[in-house]
mmCIF file of C-alpha atoms (C1' of nucleotides) and ligand atoms in Angstrom:
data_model
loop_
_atom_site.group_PDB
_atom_site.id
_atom_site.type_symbol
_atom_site.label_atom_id
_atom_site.label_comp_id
_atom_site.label_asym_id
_atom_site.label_seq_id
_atom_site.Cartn_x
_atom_site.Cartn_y
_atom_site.Cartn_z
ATOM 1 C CA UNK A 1 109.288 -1.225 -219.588
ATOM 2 C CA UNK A 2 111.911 -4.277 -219.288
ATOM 3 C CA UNK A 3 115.235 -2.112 -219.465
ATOM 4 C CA UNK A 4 115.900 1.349 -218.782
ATOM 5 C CA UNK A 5 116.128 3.799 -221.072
ATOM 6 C CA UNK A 6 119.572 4.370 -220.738
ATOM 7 C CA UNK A 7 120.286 0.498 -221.414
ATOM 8 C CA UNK A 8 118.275 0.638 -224.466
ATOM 9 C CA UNK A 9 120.995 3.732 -225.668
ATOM 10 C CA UNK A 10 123.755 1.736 -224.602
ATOM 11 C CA UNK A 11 122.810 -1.185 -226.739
ATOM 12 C CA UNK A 12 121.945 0.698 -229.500
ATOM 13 C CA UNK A 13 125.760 2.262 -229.574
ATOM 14 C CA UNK A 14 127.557 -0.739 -228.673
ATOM 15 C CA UNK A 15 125.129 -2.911 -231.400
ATOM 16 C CA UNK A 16 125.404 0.157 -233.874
ATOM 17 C CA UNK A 17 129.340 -0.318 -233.339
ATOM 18 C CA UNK A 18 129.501 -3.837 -233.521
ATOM 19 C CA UNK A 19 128.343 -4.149 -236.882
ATOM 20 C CA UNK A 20 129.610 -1.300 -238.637
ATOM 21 C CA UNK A 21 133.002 -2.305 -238.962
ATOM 22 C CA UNK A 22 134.759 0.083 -238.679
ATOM 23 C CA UNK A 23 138.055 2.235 -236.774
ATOM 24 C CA UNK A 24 137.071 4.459 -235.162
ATOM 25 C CA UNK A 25 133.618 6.468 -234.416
ATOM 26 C CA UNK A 26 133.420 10.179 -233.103
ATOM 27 C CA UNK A 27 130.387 11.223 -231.015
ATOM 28 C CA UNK A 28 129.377 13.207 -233.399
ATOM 29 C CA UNK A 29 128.756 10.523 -236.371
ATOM 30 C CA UNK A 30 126.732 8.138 -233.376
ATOM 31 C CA UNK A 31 124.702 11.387 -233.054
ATOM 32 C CA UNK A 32 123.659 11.267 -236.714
ATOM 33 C CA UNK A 33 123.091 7.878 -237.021
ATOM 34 C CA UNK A 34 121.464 6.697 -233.696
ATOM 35 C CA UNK A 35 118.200 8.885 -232.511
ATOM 36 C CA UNK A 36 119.696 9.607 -229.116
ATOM 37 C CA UNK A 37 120.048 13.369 -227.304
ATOM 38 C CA UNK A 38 123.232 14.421 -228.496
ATOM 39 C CA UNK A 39 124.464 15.532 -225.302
ATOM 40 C CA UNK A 40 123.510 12.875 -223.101
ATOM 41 C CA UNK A 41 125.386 10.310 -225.588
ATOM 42 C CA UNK A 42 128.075 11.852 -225.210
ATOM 43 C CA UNK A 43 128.278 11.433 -221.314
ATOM 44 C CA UNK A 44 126.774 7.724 -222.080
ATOM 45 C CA UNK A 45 129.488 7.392 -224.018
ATOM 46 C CA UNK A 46 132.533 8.980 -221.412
ATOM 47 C CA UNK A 47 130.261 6.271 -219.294
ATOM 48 C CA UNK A 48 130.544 3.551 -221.716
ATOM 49 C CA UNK A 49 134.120 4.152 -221.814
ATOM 50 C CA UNK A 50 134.900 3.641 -218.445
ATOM 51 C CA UNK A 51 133.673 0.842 -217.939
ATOM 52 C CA UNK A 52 136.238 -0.584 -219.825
ATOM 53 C CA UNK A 53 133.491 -1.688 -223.061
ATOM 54 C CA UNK A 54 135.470 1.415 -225.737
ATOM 55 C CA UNK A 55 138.298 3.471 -225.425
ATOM 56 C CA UNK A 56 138.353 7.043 -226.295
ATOM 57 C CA UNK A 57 141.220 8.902 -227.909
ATOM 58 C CA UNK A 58 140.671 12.720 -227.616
ATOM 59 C CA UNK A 59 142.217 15.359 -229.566
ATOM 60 C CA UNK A 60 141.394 16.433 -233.367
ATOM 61 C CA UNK A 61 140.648 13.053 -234.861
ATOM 62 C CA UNK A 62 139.885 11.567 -231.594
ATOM 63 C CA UNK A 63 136.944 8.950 -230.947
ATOM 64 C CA UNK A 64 135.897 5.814 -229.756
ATOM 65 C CA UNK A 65 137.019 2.076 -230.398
ATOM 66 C CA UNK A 66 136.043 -1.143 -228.894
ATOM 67 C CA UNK A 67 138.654 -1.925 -225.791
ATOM 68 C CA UNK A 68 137.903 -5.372 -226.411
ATOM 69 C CA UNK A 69 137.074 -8.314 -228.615
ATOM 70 C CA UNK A 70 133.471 -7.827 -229.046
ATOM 71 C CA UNK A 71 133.487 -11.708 -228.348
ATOM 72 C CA UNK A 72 133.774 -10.781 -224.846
ATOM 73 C CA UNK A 73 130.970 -8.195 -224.267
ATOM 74 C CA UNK A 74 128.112 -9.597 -222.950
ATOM 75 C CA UNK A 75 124.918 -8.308 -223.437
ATOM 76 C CA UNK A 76 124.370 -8.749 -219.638
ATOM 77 C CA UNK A 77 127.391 -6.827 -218.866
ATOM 78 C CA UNK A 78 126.178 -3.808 -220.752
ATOM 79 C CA UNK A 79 122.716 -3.642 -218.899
ATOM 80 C CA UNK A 80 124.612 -4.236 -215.642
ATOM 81 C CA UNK A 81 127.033 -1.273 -216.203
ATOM 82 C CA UNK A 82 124.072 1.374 -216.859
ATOM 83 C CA UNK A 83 121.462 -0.165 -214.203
ATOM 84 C CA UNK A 84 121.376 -3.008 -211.377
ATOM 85 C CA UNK A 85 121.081 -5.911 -213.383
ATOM 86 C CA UNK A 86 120.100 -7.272 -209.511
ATOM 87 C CA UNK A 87 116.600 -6.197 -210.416
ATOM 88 C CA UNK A 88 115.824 -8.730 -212.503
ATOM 89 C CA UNK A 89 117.435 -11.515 -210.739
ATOM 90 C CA UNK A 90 115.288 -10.857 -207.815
ATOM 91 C CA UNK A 91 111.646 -11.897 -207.158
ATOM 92 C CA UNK A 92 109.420 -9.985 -209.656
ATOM 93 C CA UNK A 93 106.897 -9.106 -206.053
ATOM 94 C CA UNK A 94 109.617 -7.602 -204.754
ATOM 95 C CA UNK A 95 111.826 -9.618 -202.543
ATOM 96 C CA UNK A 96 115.664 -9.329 -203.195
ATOM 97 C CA UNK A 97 116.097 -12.699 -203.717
ATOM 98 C CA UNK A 98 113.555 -15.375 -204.118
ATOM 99 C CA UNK A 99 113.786 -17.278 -200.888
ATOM 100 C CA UNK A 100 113.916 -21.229 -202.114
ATOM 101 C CA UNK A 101 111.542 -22.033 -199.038
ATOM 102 C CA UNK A 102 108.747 -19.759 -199.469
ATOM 103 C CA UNK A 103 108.606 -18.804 -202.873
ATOM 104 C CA UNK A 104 105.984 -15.904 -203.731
ATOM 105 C CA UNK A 105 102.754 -16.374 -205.271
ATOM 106 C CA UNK A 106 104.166 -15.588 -209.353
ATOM 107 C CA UNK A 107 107.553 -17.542 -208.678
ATOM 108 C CA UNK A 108 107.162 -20.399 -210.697
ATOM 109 C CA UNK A 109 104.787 -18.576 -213.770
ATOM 110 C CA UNK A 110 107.928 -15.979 -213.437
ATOM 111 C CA UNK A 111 110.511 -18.445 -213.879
ATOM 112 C CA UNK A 112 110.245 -19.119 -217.763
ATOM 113 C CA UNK A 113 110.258 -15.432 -218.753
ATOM 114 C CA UNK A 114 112.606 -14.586 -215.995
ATOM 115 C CA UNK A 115 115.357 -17.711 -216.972
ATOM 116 C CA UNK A 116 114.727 -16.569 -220.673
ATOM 117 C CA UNK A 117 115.506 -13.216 -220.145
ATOM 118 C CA UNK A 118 118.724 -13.762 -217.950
ATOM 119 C CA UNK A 119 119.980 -16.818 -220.048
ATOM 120 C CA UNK A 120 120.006 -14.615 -223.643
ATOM 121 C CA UNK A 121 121.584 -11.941 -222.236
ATOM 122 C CA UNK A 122 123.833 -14.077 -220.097
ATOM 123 C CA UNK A 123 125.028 -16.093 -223.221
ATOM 124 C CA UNK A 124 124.778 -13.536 -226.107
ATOM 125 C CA UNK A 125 127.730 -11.299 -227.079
ATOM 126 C CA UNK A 126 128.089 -8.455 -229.230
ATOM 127 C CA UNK A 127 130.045 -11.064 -231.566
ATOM 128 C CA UNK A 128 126.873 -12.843 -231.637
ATOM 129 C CA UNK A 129 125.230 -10.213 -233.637
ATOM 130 C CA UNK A 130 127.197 -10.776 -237.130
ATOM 131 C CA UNK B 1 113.544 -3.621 -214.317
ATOM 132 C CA UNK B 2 111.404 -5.281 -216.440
ATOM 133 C CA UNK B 3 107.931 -3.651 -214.702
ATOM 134 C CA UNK B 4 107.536 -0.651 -212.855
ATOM 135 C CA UNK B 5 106.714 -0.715 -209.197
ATOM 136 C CA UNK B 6 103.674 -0.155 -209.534
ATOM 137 C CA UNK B 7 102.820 -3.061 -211.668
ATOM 138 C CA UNK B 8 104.519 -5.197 -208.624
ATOM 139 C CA UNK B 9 102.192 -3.901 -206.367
ATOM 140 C CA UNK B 10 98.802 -4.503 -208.464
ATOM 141 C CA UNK B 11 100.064 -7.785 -208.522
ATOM 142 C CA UNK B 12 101.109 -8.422 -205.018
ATOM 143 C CA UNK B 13 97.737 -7.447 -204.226
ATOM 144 C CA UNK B 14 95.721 -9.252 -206.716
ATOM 145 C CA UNK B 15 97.503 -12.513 -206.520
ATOM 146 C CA UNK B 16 97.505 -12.064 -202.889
ATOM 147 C CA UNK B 17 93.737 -12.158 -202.792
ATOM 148 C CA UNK B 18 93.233 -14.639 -205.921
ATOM 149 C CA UNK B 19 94.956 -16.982 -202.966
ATOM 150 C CA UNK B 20 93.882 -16.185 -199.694
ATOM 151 C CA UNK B 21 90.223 -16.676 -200.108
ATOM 152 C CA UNK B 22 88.156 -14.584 -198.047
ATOM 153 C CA UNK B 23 85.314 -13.184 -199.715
ATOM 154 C CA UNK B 24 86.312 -9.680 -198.659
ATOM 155 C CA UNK B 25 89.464 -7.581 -198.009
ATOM 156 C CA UNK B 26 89.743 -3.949 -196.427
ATOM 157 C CA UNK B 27 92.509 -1.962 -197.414
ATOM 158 C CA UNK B 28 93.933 -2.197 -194.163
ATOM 159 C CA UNK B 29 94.403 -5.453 -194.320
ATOM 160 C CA UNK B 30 95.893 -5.343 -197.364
ATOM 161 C CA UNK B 31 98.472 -3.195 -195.955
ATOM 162 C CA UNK B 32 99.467 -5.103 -193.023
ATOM 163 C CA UNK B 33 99.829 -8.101 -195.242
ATOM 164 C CA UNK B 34 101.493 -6.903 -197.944
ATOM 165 C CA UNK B 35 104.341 -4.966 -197.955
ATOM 166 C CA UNK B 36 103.255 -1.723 -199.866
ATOM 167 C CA UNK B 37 102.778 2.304 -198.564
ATOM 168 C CA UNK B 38 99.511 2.718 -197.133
ATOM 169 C CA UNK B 39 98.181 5.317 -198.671
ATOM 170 C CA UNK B 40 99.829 4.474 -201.939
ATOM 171 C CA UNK B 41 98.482 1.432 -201.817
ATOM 172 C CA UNK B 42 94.538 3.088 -201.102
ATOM 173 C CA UNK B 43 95.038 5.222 -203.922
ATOM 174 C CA UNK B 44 95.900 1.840 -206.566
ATOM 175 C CA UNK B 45 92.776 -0.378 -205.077
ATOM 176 C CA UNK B 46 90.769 2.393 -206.382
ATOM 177 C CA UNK B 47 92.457 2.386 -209.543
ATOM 178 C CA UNK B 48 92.529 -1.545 -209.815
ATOM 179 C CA UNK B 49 88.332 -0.554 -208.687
ATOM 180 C CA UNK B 50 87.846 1.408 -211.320
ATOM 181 C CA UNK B 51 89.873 -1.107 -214.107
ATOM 182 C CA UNK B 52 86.837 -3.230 -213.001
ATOM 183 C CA UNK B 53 89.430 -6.152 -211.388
ATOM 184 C CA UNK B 54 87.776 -5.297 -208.082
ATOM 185 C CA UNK B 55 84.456 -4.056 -206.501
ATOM 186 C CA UNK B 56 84.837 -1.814 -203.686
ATOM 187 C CA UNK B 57 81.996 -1.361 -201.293
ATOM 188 C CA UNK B 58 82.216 1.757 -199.170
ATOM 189 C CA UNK B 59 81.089 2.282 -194.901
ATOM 190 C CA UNK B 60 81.777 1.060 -191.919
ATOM 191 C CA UNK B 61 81.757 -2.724 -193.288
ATOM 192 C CA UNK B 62 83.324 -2.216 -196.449
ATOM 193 C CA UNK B 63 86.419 -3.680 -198.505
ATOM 194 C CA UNK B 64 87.507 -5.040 -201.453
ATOM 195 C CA UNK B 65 86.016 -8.304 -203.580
ATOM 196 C CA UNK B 66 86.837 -9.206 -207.016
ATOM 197 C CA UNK B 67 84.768 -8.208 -209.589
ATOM 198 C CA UNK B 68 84.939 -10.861 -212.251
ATOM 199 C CA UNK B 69 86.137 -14.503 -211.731
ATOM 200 C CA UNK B 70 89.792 -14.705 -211.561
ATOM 201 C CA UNK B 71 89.855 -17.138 -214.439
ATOM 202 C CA UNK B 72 89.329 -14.418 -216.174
ATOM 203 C CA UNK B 73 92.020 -12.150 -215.150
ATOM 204 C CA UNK B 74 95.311 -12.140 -217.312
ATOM 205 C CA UNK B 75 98.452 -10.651 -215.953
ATOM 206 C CA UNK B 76 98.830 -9.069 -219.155
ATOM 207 C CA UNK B 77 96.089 -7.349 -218.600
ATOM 208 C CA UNK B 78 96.572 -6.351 -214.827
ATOM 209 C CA UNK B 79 99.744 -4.859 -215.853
ATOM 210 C CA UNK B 80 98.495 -3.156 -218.728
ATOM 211 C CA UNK B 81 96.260 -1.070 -216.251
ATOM 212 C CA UNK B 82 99.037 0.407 -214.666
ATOM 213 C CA UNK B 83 101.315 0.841 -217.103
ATOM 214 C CA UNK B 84 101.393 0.453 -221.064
ATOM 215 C CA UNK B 85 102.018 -2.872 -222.331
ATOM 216 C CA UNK B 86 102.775 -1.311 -225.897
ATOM 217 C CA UNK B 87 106.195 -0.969 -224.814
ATOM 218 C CA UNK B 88 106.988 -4.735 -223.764
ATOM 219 C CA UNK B 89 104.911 -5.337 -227.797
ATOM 220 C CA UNK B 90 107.633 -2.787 -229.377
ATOM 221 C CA UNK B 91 111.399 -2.890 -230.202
ATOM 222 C CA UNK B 92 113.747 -3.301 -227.876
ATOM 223 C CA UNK B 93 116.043 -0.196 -229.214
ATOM 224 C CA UNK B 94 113.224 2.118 -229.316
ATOM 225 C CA UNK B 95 110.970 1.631 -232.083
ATOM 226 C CA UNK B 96 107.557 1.492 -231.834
ATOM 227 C CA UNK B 97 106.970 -1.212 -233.570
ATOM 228 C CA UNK B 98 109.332 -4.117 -234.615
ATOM 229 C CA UNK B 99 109.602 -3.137 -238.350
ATOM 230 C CA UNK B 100 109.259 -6.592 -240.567
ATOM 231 C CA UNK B 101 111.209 -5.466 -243.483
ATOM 232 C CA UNK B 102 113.889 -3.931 -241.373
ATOM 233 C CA UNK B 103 114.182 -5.032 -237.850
ATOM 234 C CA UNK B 104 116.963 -3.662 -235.603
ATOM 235 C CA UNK B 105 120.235 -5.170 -234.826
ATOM 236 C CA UNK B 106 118.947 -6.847 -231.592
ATOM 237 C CA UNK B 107 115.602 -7.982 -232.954
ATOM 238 C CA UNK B 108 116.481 -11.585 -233.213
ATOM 239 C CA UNK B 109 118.135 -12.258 -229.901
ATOM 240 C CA UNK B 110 115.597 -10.538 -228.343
ATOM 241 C CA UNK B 111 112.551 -12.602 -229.452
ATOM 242 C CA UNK B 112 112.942 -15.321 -227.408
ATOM 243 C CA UNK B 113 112.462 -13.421 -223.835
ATOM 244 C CA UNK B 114 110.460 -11.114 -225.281
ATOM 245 C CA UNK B 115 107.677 -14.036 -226.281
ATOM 246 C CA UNK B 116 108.762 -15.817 -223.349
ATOM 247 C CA UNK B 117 107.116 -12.829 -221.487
ATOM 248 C CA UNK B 118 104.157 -11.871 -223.538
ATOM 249 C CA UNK B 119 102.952 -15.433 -224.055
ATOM 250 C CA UNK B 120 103.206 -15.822 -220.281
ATOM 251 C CA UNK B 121 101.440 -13.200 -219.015
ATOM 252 C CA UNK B 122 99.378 -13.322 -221.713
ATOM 253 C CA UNK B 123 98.108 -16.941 -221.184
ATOM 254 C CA UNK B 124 98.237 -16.971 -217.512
ATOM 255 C CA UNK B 125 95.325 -15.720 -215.252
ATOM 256 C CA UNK B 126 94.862 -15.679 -211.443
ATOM 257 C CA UNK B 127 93.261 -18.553 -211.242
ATOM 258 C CA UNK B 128 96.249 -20.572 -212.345
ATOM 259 C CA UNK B 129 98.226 -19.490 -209.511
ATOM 260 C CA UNK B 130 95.888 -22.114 -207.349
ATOM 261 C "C1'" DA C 1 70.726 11.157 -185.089
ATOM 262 C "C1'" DT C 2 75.424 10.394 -184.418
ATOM 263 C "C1'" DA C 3 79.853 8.559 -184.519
ATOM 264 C "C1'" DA C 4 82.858 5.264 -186.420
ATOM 265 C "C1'" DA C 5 84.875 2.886 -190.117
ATOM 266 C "C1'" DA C 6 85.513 2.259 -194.499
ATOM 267 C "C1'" DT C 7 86.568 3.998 -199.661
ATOM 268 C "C1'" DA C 8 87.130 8.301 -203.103
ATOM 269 C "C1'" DA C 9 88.934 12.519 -204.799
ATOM 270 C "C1'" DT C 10 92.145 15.943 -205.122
ATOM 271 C "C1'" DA C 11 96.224 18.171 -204.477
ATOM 272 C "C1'" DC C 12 100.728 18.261 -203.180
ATOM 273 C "C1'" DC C 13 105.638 16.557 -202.402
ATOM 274 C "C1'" DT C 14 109.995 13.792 -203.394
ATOM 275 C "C1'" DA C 15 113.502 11.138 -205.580
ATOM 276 C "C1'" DC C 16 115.584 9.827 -209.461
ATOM 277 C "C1'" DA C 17 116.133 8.971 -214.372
ATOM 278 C "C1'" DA C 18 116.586 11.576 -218.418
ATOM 279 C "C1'" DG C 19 118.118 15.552 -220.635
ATOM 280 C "C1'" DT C 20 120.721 20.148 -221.101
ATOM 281 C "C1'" DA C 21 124.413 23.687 -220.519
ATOM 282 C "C1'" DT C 22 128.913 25.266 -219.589
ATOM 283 C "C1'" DT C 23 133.540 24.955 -219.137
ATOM 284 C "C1'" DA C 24 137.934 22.260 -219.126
ATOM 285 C "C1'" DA C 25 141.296 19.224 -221.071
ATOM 286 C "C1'" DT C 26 143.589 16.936 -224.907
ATOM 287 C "C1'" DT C 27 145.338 16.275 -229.494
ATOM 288 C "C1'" DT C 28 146.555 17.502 -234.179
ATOM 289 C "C1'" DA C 29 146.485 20.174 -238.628
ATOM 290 C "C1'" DT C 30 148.000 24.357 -240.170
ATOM 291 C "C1'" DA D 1 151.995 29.066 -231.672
ATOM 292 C "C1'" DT D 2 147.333 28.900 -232.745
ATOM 293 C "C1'" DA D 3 142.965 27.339 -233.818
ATOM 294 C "C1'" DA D 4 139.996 23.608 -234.568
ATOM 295 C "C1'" DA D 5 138.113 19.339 -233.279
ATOM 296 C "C1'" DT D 6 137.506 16.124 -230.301
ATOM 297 C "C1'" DT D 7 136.424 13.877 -225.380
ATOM 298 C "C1'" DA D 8 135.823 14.871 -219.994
ATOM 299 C "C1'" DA D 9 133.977 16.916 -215.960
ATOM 300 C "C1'" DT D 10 130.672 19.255 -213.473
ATOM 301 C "C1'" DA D 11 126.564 21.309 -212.541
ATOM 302 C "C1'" DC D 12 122.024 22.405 -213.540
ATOM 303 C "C1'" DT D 13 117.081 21.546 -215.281
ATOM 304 C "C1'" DT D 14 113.049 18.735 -216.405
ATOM 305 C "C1'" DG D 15 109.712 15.039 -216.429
ATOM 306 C "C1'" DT D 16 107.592 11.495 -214.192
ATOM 307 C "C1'" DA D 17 106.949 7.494 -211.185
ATOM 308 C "C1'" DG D 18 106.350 6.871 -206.604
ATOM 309 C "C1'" DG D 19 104.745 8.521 -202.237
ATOM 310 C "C1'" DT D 20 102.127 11.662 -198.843
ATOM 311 C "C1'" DA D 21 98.424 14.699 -196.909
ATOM 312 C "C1'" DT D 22 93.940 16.439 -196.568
ATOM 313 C "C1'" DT D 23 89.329 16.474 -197.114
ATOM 314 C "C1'" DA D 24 84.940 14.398 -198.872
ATOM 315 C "C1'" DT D 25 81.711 10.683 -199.315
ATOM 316 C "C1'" DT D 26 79.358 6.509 -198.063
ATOM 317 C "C1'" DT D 27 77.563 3.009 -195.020
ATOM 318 C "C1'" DT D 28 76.363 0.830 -190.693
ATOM 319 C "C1'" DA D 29 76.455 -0.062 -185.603
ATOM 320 C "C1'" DT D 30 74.914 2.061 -181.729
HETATM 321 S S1 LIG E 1 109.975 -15.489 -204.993
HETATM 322 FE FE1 LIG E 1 108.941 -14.049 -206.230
HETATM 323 S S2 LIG E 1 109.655 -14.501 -208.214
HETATM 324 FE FE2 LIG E 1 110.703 -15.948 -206.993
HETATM 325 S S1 LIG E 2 113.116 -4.331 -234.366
HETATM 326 FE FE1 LIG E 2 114.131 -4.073 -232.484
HETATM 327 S S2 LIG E 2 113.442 -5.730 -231.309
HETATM 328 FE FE2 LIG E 2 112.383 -5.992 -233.197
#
DNA sequence: ATAAAATAATACCTACAAGTATTAATTTAT
DNA sequence: ATAAATTAATACTTGTAGGTATTATTTTAT
């Protein structure tokens, strides 16, 4: 499972962006390039747009455009803004947090895949990808 | 994310009995331990039964005991019961399969969690929580 | 024998993520 | 001005993981 589904189509469009290079991209040319429900990009992508990671332009020869470097989009902030990225800070039996006392039973055979996880997406940015 | 719920809860319960001890649990006391719904959590010891990770014995004096020594357990393949462990194997943007010739635009940055995981759970069995 | 205490099977319900449909708003080419 | 091409908003539908309810089966203490 790891990340939602929705994650997975937010990546895709952001990555997809990232390294095409270039202006400007309508919904429609996403739709024909990435394998995602046509319709439900597009609200992804109204999504997408506010919060803040593209800005749309409507109109005739409207579309989407990063709003930012893509130096400063962190992978981590893209999960976070589709699903809690909370979940996977938290104790993989189930507690919110892991308590630093009492530790569950997987807490330390969690932490490498856990720290690994966080750290890459913590430290990688869309920049990253070129 | 990363697993589903139910995963969580086959492993709250196995690693909770690889630990405690007792050569026999009943379901009830499972669920006054462990923090899972009752009769959900019936329904998955007879699905973690029939995986063959426990023996149940039915009656008035009845309950649950491991069926195999717990060094022989793997996580990987606990969670694989309950959920399929294809998709942790396959690409991160949706393909099945990582393709070698042509991997997708995330396939690099994503290795390193993504073997930090799978070597984990794949290396690790109950026993090693003692 | 009978009742109690346990697991098993089956069917149903619920909540939410994923997906679809419809209509509105905005911009620009003509 | 008008129509076309785009994004936005809203509401609805579907699929499925998670959760519940009911009844059946098995074993043992009495
Ligand atoms: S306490 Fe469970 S993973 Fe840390
Ligand atoms: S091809 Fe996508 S993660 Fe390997």
């Amino acid at each position: 499972m790891f990340i939602s589904k929705t994650s997975e189509y937010a990546l895709k469009v952001l990555t997809y962006m990232a390294l095409k290079n270039a202006t400007q991209f309508s919904a429609q040319s996403l739709y024909v390039e990435l394998d995602i429900p046509k319709r439900y990009l597009m609200r992804l992508l109204t999504d997408l747009s506010k919060s803040g990671f593209i800005k749309a332009t409507r109109g005739r020869s409207g579309g989407y455009i990063f709003a930012r470097p893509i130096d400063t989009i962190y992978f981590s902030e893209i999960i976070n803004s589709v699903e809690d990225l909370q979940s996977f800070e938290g104790c993989v039996l189930g507690n919110a947090v892991c308590p630093v006392d009492k530790p569950c039973a997987m807490h330390h055979i969690w932490e490498k895949p856990k720290q690994a996880f966080l750290e890459t997406i913590k430290t990688t940015t869309l920049a990253d990808l070129l």
